[in-house]
mmCIF file with all atom_site columns, C-alpha atoms in Angstrom:
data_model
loop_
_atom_site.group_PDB
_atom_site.id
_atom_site.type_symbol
_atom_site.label_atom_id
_atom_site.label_alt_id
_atom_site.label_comp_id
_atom_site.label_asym_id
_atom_site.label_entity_id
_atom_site.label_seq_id
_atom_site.pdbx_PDB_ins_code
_atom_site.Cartn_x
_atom_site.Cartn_y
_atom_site.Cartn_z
_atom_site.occupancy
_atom_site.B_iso_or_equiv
_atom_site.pdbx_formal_charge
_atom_site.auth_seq_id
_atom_site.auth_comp_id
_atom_site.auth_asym_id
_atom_site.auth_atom_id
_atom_site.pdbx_PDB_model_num
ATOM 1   C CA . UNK N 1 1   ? 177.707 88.043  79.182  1.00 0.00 ? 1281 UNK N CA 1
ATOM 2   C CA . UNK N 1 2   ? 178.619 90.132  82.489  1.00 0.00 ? 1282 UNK N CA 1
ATOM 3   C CA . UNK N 1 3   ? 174.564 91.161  82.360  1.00 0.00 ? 1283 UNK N CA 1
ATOM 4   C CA . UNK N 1 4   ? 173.602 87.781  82.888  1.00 0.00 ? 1284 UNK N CA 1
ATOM 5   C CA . UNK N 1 5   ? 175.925 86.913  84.909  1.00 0.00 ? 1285 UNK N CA 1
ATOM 6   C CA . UNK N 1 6   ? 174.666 89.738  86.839  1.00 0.00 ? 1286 UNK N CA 1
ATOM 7   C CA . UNK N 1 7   ? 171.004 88.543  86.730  1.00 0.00 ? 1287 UNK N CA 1
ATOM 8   C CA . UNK N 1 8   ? 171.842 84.693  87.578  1.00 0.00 ? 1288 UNK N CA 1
ATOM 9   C CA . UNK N 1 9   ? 173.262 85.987  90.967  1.00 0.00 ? 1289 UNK N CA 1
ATOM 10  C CA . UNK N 1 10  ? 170.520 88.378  91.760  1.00 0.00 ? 1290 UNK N CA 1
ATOM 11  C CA . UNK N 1 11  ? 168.223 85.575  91.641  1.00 0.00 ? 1291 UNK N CA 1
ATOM 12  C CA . UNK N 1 12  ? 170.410 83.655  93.301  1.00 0.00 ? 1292 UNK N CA 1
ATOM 13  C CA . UNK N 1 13  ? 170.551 85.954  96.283  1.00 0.00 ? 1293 UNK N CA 1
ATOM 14  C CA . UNK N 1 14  ? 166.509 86.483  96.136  1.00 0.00 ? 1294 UNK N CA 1
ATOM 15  C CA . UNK N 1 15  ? 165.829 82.636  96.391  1.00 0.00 ? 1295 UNK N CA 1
ATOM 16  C CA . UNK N 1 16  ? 168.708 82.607  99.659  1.00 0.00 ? 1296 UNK N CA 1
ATOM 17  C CA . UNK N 1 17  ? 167.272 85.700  100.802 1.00 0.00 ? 1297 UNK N CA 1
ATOM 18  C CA . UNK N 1 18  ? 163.436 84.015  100.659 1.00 0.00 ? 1298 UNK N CA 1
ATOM 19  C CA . UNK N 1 19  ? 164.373 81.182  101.968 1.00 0.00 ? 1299 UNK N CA 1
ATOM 20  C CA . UNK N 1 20  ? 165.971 82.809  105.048 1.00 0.00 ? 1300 UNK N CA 1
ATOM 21  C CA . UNK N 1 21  ? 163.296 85.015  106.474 1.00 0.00 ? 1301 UNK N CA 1
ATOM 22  C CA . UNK N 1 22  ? 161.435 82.818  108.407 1.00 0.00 ? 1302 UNK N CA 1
ATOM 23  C CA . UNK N 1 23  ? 164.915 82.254  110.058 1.00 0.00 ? 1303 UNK N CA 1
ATOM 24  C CA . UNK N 1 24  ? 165.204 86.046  110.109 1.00 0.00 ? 1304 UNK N CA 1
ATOM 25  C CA . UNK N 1 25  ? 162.251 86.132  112.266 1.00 0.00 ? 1305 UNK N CA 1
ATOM 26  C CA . UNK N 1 26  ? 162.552 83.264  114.192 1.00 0.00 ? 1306 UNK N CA 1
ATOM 27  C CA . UNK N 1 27  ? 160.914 80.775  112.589 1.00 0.00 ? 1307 UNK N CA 1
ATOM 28  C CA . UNK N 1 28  ? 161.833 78.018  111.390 1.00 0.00 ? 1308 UNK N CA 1
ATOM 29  C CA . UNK N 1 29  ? 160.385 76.830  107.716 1.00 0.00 ? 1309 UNK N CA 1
ATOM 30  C CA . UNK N 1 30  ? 158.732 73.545  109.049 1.00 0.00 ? 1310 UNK N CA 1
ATOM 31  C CA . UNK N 1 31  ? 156.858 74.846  112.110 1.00 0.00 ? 1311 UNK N CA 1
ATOM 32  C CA . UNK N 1 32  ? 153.899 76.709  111.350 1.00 0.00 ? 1312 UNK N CA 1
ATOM 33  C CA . UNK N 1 33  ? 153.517 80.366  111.516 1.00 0.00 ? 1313 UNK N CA 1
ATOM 34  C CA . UNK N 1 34  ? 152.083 81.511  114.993 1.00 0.00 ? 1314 UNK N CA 1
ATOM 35  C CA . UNK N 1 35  ? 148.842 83.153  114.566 1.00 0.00 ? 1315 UNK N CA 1
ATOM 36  C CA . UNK N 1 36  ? 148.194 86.161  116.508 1.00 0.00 ? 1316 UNK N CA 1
ATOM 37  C CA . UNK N 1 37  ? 144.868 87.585  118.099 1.00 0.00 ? 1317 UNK N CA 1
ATOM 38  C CA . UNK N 1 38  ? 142.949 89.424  116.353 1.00 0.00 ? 1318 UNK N CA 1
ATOM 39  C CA . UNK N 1 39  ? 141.879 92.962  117.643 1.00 0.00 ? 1319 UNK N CA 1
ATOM 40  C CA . UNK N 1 40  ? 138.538 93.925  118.318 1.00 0.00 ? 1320 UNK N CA 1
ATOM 41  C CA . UNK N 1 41  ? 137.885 97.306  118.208 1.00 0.00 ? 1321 UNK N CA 1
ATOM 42  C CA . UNK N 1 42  ? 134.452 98.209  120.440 1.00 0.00 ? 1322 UNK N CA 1
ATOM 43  C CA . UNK N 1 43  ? 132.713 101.553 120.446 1.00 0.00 ? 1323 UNK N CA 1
ATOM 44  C CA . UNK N 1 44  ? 130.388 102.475 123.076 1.00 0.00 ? 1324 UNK N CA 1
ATOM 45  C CA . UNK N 1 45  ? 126.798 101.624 121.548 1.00 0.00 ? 1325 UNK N CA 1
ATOM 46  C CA . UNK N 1 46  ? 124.014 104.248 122.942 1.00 0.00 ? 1326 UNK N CA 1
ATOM 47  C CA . UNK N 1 47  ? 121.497 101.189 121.991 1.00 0.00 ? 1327 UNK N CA 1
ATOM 48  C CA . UNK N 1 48  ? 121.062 97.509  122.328 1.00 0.00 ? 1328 UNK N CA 1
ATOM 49  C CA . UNK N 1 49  ? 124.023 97.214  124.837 1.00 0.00 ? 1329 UNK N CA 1
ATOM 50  C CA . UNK N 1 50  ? 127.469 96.939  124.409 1.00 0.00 ? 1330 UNK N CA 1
ATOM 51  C CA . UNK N 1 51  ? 129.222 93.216  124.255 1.00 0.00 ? 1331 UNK N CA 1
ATOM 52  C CA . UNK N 1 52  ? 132.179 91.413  122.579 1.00 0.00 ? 1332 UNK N CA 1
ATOM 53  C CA . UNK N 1 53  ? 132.997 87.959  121.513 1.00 0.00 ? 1333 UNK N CA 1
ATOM 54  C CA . UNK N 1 54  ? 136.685 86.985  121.862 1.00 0.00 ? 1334 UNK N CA 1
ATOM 55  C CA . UNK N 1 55  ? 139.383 83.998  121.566 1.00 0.00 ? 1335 UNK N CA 1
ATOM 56  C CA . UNK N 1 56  ? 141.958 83.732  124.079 1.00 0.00 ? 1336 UNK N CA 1
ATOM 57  C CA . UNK N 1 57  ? 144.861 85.638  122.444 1.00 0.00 ? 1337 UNK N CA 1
ATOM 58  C CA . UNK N 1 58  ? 142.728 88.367  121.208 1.00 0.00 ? 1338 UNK N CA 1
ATOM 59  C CA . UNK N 1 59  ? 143.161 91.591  121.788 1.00 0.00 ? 1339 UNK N CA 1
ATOM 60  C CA . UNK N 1 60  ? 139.944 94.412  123.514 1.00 0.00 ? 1340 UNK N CA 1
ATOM 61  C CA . UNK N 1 61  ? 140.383 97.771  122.797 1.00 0.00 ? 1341 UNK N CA 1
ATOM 62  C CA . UNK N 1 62  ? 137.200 100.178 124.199 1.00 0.00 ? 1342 UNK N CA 1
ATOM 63  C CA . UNK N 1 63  ? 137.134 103.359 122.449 1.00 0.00 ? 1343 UNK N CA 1
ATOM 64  C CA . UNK N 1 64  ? 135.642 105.600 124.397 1.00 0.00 ? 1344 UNK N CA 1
ATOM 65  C CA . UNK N 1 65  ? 134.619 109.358 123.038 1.00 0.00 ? 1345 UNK N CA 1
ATOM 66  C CA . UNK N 1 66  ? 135.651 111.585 125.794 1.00 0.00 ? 1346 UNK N CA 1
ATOM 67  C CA . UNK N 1 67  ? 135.668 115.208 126.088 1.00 0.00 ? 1347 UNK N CA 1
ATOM 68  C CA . UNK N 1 68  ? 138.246 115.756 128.574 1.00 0.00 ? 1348 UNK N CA 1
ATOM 69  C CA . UNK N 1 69  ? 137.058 117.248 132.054 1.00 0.00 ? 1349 UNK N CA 1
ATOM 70  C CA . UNK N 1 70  ? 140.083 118.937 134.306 1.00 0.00 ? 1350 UNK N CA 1
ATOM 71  C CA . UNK N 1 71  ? 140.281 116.351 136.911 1.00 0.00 ? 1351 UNK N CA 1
ATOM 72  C CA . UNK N 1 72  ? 138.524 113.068 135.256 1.00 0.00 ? 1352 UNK N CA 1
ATOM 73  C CA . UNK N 1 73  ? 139.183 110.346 134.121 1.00 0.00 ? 1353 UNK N CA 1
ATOM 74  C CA . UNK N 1 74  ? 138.376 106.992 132.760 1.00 0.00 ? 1354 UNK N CA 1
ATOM 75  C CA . UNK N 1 75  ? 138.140 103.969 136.042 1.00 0.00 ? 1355 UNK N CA 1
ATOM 76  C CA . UNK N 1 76  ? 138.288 100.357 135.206 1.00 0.00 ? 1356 UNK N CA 1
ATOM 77  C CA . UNK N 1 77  ? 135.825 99.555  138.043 1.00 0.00 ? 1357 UNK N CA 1
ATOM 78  C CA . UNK N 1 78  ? 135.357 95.758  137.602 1.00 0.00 ? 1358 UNK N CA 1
ATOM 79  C CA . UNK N 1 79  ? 136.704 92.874  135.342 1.00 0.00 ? 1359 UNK N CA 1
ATOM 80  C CA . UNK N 1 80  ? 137.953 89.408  136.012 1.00 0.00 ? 1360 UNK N CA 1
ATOM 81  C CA . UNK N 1 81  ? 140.901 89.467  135.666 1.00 0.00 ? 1361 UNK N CA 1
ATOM 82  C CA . UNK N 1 82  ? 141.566 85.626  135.270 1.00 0.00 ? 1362 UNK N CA 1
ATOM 83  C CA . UNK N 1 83  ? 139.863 86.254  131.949 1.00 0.00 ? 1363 UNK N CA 1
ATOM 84  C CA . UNK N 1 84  ? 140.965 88.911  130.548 1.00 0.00 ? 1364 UNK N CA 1
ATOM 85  C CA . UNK N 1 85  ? 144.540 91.198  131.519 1.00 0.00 ? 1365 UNK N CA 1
ATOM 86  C CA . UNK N 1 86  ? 144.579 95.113  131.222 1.00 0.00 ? 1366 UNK N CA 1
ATOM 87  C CA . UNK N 1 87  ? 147.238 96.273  129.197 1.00 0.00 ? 1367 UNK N CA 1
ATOM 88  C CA . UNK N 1 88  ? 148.817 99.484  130.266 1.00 0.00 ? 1368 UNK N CA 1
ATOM 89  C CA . UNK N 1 89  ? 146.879 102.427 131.550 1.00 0.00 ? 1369 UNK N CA 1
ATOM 90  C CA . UNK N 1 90  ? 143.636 104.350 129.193 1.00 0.00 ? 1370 UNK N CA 1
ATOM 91  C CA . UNK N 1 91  ? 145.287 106.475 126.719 1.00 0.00 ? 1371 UNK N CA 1
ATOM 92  C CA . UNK N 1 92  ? 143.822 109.320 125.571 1.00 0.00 ? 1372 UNK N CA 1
ATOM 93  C CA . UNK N 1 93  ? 143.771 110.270 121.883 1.00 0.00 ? 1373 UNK N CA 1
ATOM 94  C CA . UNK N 1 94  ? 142.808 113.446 120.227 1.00 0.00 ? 1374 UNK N CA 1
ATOM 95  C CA . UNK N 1 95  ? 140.680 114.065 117.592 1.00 0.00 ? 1375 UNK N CA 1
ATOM 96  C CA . UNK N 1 96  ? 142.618 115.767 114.545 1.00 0.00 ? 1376 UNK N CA 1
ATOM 97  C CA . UNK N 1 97  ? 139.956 117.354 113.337 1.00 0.00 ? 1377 UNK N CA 1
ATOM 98  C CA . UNK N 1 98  ? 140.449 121.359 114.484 1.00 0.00 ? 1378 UNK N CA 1
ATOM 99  C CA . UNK N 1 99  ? 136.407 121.784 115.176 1.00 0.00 ? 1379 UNK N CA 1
ATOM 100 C CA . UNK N 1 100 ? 136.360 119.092 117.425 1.00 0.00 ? 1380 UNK N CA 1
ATOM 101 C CA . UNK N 1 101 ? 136.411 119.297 121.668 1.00 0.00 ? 1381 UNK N CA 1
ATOM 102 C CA . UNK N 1 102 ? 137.530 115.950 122.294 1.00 0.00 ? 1382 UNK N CA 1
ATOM 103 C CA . UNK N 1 103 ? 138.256 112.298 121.523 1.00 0.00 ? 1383 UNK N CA 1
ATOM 104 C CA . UNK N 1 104 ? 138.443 108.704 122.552 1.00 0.00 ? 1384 UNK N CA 1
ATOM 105 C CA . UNK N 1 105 ? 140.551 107.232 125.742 1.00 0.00 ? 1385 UNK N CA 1
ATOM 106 C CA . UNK N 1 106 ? 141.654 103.866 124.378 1.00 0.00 ? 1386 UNK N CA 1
ATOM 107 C CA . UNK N 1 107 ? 141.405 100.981 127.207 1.00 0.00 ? 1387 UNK N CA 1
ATOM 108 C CA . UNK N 1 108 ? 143.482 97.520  126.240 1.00 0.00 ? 1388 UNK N CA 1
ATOM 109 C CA . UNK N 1 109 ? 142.413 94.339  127.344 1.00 0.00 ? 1389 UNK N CA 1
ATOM 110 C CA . UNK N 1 110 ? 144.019 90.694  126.813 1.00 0.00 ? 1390 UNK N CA 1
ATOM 111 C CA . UNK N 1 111 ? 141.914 87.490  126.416 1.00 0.00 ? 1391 UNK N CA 1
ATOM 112 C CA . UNK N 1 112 ? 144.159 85.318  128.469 1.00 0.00 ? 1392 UNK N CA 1
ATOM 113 C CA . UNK N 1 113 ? 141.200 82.809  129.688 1.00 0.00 ? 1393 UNK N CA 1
ATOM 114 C CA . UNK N 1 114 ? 137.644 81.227  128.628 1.00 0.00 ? 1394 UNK N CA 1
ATOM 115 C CA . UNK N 1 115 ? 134.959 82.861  130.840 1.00 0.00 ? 1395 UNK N CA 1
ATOM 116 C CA . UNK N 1 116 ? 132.568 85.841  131.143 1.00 0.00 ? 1396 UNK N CA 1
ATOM 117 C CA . UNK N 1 117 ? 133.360 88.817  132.430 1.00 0.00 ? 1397 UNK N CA 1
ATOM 118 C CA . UNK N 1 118 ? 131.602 92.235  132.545 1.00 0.00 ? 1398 UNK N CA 1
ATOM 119 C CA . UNK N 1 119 ? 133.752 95.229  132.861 1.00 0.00 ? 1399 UNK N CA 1
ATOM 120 C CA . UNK N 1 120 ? 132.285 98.038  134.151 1.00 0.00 ? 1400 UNK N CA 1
ATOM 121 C CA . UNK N 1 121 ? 134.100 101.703 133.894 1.00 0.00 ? 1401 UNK N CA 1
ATOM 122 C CA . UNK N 1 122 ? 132.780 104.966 135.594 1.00 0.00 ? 1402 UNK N CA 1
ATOM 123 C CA . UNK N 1 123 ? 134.167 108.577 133.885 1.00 0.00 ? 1403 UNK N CA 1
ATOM 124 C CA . UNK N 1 124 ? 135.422 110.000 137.657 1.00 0.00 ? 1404 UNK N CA 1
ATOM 125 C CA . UNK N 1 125 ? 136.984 112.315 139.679 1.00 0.00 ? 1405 UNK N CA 1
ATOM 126 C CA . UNK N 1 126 ? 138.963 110.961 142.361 1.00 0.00 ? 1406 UNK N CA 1
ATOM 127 C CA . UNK N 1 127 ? 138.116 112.072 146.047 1.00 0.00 ? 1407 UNK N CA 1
ATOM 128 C CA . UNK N 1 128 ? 140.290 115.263 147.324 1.00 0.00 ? 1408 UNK N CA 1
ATOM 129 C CA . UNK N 1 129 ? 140.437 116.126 150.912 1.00 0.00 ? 1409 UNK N CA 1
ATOM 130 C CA . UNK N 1 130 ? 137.666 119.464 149.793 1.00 0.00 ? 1410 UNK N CA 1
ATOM 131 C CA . UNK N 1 131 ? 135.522 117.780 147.591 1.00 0.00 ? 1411 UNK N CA 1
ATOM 132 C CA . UNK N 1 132 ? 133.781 114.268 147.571 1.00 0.00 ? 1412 UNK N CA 1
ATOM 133 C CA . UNK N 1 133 ? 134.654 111.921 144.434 1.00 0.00 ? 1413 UNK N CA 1
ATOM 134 C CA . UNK N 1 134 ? 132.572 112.564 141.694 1.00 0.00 ? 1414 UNK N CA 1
ATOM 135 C CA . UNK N 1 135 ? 130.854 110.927 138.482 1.00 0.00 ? 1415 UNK N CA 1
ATOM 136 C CA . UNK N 1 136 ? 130.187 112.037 134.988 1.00 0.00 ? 1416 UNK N CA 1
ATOM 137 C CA . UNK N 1 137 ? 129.327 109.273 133.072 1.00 0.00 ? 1417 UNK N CA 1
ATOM 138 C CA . UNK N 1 138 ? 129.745 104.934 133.051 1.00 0.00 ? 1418 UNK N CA 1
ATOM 139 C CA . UNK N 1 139 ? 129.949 102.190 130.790 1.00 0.00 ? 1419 UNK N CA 1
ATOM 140 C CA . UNK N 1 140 ? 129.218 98.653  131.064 1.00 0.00 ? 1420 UNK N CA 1
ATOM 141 C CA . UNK N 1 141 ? 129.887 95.671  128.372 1.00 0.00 ? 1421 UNK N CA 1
ATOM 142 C CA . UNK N 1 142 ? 129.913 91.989  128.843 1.00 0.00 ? 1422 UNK N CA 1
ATOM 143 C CA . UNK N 1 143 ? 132.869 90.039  126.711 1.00 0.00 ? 1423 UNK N CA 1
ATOM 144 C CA . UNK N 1 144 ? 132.637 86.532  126.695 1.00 0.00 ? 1424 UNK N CA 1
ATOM 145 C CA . UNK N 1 145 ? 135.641 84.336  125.798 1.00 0.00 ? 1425 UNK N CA 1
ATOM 146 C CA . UNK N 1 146 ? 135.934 81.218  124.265 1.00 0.00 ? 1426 UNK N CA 1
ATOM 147 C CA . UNK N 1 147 ? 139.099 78.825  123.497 1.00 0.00 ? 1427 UNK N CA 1
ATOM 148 C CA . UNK N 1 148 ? 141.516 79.942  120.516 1.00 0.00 ? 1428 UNK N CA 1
ATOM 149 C CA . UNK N 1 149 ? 141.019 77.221  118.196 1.00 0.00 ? 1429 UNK N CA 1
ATOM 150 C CA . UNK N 1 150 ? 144.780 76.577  117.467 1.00 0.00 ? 1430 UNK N CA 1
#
């Protein structure tokens, strides 16, 4: 008798429990779950270009392979910024593998607005009062934006 007993209020606290989360979370039951942006995820292409479709709400993330130079770094050189909203500065992530010299800076975008944009990034080395700024590599991509269909 004290097993079921047992059992009736363990599913009694599971369907309380259930019914609580979205409270938990901060959503209420009746309003509809807030869908979030999806992330794209681009790698630079060496052919055919390099573009991306997004929603406003969606996240960019440009994963660059890098092998790091003392003194460079990854430039945001142009974006509209109306469009889409840089989050944070590139972070640089590296490879686990032990045979490898490098690997990727991460850059984070927001899609905040509908537009075009082309965002256009240049692999530098910032101007010193001995030596002249200098330039290892770029990248270019066009992301185009549309409404978020909520």
């Amino acid at each position: 008798m004290k097993c079921q007993f047992f059992i009736y209020i363990g599913l009694l606290l599971i369907l309380f429990l259930s019914s609580c989360s979205k409270f938990v979370e901060g959503i209420s039951p009746d309003e509809p779950e807030q869908k979030e942006g999806e992330t794209v995820i681009i790698t630079p292409a060496s052919v055919g270009g390099n573009s991306a479709n997004l929603k406003v709400g969606d996240q960019l993330e440009i994963h660059i392979p890098t092998i790091p130079m003392e003194g460079f770094h990854w430039e945001i050189q142009e974006f509209d910024d109306t469009i889409l909203r840089q989050e944070g500065n590139p972070i640089y992530v590296q490879d686990p593998d032990p045979n490898s010299a490098g690997g990727n800076v991460i850059i984070k975008f927001t899609a905040i607005g509908q537009g075009e944009t082309n965002i256009h990034l240049l692999y530098v080395q910032p101007e010193t009062d001995s030596n002249p700024s200098l330039s290892s590599a770029s990248l270019g991509m066009f992301v185009q934006v549309s409404p978020n269909g909520n």
